[in-house]
mmCIF file of C-alpha atoms in Angstrom:
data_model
loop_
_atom_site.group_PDB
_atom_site.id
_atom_site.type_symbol
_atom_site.label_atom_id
_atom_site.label_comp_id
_atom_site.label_asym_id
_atom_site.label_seq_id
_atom_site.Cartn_x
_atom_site.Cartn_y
_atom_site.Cartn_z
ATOM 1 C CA UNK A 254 0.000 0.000 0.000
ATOM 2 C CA UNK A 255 2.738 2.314 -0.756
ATOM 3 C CA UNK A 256 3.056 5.396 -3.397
ATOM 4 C CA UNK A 257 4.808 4.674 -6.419
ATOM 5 C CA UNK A 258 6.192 6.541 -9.039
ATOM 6 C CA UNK A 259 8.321 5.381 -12.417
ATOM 7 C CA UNK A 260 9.471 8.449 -14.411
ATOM 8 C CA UNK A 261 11.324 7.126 -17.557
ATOM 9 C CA UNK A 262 12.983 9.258 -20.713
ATOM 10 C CA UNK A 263 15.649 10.436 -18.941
ATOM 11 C CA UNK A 264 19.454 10.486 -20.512
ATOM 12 C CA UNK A 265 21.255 10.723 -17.203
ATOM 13 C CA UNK A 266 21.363 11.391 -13.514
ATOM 14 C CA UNK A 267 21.728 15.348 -14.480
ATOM 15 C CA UNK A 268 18.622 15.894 -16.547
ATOM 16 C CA UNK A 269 16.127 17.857 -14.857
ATOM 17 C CA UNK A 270 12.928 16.924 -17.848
ATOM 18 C CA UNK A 271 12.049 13.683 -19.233
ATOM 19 C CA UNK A 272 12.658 13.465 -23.304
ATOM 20 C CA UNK A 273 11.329 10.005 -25.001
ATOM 21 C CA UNK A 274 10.323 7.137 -23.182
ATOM 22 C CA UNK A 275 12.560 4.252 -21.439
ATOM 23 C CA UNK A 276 11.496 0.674 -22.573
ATOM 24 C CA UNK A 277 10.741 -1.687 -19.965
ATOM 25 C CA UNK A 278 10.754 -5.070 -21.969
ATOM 26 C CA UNK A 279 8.962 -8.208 -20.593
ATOM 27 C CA UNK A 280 11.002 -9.973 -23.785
ATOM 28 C CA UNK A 281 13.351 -13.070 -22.822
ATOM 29 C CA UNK A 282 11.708 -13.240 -19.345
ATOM 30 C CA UNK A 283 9.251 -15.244 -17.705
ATOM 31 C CA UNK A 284 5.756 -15.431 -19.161
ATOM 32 C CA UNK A 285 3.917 -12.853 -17.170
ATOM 33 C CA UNK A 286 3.089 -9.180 -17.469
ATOM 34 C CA UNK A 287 5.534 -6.462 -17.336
ATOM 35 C CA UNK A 288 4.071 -5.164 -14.136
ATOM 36 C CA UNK A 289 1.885 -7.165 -11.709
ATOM 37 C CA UNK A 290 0.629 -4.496 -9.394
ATOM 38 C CA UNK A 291 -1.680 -5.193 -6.153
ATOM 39 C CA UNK A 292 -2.840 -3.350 -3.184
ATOM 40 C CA UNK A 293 -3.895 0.318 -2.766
ATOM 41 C CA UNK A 294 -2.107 3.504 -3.128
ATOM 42 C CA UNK A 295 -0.883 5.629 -6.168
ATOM 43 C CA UNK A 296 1.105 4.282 -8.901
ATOM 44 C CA UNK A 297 2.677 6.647 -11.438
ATOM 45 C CA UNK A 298 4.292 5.300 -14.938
ATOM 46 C CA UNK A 299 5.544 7.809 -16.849
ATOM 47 C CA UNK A 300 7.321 8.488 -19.736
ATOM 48 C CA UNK A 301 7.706 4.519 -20.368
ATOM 49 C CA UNK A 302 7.022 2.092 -23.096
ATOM 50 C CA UNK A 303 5.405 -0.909 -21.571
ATOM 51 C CA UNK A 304 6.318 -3.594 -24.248
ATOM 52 C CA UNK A 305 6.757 -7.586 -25.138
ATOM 53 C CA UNK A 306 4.733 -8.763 -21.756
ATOM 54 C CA UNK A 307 3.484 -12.303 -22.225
ATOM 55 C CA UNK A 308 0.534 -13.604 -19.600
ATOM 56 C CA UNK A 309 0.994 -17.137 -20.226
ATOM 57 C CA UNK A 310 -2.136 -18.657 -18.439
ATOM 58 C CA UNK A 311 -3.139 -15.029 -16.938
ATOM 59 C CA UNK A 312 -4.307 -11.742 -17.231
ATOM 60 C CA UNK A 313 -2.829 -8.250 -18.950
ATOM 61 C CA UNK A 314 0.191 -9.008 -20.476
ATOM 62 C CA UNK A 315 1.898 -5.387 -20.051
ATOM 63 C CA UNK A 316 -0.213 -4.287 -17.293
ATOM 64 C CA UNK A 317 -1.754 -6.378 -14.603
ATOM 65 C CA UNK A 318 -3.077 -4.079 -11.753
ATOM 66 C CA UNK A 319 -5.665 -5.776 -8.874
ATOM 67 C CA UNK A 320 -6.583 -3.781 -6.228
ATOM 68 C CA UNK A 321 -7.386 0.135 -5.296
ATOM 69 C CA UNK A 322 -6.546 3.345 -5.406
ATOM 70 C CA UNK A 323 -5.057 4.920 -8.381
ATOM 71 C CA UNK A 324 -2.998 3.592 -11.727
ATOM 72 C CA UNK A 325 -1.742 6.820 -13.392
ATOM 73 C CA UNK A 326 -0.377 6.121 -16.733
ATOM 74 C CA UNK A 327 0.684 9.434 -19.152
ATOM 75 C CA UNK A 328 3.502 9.835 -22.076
ATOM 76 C CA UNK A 329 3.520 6.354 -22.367
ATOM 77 C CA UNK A 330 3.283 3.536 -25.301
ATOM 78 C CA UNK A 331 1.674 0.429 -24.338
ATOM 79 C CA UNK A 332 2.257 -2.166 -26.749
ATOM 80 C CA UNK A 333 2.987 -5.295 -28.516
ATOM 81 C CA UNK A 334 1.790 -7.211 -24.885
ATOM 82 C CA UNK A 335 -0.244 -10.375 -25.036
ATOM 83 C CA UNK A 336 -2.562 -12.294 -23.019
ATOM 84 C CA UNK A 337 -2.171 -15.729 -24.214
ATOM 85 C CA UNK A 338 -4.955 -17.534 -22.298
ATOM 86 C CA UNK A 339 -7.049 -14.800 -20.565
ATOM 87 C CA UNK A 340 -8.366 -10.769 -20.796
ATOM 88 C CA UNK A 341 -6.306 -7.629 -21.285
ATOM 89 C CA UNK A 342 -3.524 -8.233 -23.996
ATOM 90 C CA UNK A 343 -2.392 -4.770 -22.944
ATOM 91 C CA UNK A 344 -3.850 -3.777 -19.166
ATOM 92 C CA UNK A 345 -6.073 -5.479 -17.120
ATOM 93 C CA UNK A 346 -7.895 -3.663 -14.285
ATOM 94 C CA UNK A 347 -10.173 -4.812 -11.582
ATOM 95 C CA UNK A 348 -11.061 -2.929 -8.805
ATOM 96 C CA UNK A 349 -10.159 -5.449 -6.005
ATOM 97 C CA UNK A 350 -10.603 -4.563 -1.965
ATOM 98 C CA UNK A 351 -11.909 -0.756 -3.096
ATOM 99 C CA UNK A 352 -12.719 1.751 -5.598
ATOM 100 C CA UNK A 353 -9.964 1.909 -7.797
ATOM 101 C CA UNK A 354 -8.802 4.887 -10.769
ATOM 102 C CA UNK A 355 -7.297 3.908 -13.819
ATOM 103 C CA UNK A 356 -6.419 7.683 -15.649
ATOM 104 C CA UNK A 357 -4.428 7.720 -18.917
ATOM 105 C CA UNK A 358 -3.596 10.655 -20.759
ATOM 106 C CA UNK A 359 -1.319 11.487 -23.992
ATOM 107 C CA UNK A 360 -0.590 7.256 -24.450
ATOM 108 C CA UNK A 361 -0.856 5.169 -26.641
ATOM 109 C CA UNK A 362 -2.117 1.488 -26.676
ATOM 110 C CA UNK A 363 -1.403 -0.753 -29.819
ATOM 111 C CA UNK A 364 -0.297 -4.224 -31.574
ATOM 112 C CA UNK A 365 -1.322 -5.497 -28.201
ATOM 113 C CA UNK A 366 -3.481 -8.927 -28.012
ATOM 114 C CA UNK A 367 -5.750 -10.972 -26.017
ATOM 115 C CA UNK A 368 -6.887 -14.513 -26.460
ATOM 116 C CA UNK A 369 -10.077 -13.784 -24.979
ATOM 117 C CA UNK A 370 -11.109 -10.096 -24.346
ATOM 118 C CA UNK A 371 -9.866 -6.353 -24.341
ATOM 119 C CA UNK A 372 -7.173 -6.786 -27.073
ATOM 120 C CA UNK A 373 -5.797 -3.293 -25.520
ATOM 121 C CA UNK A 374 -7.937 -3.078 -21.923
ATOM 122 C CA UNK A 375 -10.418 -4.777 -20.007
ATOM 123 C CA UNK A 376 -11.757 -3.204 -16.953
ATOM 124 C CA UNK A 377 -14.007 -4.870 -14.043
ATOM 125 C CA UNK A 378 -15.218 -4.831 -10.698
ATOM 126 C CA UNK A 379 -15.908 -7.084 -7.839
ATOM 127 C CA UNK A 380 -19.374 -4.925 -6.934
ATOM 128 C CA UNK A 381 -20.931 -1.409 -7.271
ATOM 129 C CA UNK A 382 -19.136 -0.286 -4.062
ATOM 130 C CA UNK A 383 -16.046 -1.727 -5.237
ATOM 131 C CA UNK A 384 -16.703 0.286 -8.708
ATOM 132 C CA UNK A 385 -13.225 0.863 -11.545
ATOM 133 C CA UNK A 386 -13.235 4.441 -13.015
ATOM 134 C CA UNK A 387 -11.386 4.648 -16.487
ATOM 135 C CA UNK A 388 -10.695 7.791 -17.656
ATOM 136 C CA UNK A 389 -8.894 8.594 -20.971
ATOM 137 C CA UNK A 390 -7.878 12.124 -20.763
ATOM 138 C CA UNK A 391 -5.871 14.309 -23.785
ATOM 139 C CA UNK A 392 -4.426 12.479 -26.640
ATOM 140 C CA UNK A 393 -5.226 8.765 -25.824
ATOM 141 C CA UNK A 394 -4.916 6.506 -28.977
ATOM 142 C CA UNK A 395 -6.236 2.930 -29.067
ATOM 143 C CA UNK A 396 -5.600 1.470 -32.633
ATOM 144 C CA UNK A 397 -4.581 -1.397 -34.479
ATOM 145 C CA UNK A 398 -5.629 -4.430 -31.288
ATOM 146 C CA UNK A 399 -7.009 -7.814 -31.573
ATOM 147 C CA UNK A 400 -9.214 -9.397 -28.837
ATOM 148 C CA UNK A 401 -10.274 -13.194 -30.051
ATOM 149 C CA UNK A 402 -13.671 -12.609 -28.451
ATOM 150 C CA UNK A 403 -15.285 -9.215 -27.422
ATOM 151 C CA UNK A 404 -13.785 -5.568 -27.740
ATOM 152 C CA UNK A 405 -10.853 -5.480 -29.675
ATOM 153 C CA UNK A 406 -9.616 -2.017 -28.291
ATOM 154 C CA UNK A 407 -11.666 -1.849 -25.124
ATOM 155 C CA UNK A 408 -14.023 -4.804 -23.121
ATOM 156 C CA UNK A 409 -15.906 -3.520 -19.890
ATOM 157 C CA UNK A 410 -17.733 -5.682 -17.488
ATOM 158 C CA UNK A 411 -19.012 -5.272 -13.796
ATOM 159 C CA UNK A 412 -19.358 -1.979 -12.351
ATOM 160 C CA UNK A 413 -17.070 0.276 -14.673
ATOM 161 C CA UNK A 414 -17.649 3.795 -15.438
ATOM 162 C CA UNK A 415 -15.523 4.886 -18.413
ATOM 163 C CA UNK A 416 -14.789 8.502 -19.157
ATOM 164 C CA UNK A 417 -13.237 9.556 -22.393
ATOM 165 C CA UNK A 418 -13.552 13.950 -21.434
ATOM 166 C CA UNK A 419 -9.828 14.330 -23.237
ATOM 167 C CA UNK A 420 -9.775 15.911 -26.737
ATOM 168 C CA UNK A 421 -7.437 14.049 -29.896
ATOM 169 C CA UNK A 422 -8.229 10.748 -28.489
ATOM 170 C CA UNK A 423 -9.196 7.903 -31.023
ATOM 171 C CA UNK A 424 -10.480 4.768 -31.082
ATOM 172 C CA UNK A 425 -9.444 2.952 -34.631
ATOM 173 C CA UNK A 426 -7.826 0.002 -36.240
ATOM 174 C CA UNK A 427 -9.104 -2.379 -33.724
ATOM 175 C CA UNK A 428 -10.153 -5.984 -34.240
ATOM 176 C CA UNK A 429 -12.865 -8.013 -32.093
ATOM 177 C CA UNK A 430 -15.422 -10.743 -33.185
ATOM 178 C CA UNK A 431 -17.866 -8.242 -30.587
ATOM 179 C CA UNK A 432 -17.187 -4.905 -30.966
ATOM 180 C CA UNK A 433 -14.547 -4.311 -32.820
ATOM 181 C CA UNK A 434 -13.731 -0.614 -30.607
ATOM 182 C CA UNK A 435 -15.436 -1.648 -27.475
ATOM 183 C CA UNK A 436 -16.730 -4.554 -25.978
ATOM 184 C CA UNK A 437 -19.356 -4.403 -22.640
ATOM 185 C CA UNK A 438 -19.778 -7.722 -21.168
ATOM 186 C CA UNK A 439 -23.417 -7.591 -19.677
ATOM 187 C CA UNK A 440 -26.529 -5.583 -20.430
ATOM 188 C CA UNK A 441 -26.470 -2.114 -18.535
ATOM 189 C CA UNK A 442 -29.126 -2.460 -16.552
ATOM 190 C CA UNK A 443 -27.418 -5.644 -14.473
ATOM 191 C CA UNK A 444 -23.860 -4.553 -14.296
ATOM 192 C CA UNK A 445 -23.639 -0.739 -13.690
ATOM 193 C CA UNK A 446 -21.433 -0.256 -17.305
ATOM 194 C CA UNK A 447 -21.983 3.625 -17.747
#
């Protein structure tokens, strides 16, 4: 339950702004996400490129956050992650314990790939108190992912409110056998989707 944050695009020790992104490569590793986060707190990843995670038998292969409190993700590139047996070929989150904030701004989620759902996210919840919030603030690009099942770019299901109040963001390219942008996993009415 402790703060994080990951600043990337840095040259050295002396540079006082990031400039580009610093690859964090789940290549030649195990076959599990890049990042496995749970519990609560704040978790900052910036200026990274989340790339090459492999959930072999799980759940988001670059991202994999369970839990609450807040995932902030901006100047980032998610992609080329895969979910091999599961949800979330690029991030999965699930509220898990408490509320819990996913906001992404000026990042961008491609090539990524899930087996099942949410070729580049799937968000859920364990119950209406429990609820995820996705926001997509300025600049967020989901384009060119493949879910095998439901929501090639985006799947929702259980208790998720999605925001998308950022300007330039798109939604393109993506490839699901439901929903081909986004994917919601049960009627409205039941589940609390908004």
């Amino acid at each position: 339950n402790q703060d994080l944050e990951l600043i990337g695009g840095f040259d050295d020790c002396f540079d006082d702004t990031p400039e580009g992104n610093t690859d964090i490569s789940g290549s030649g590793g195990a076959a599990d996400p890049v990042f496995r986060i749970r519990g609560g707190g704040v978790v900052v990843l910036d200026h990274l490129t989340v790339t090459l995670g492999d959930a072999d038998g799980g759940e988001g292969g670059g991202i994999d956050y369970a839990g609450r409190g807040v995932l902030q993700i901006d100047n980032a590139f998610i992609e080329y992650n895969h979910s091999t047996s599961g949800d979330g070929g690029g991030i999965r989150f699930q509220s898990l314990g408490g509320p819990a904030f996913l906001e992404v701004a000026r990042t961008s989620l491609r090539y990524n790939n899930a087996e099942e759902n949410g070729g580049a996210l799937v968000a859920g919840s364990e119950n209406m108190a429990r609820r995820a919030t996705v926001t997509l603030g300025d600049d967020v690009r989901v384009e060119n992912n493949r879910a095998r099942l439901k929501g090639g770019g985006l799947f929702l299901h259980r208790w998720v409110v999605l925001a998308m109040n950022g300007e330039r963001n798109l939604v393109a390219g993506n490839d699901g056998f439901f929903g081909g942008g986004l994917g919601i996993g049960f009627p409205l009415d039941e589940n609390g989707v908004t």
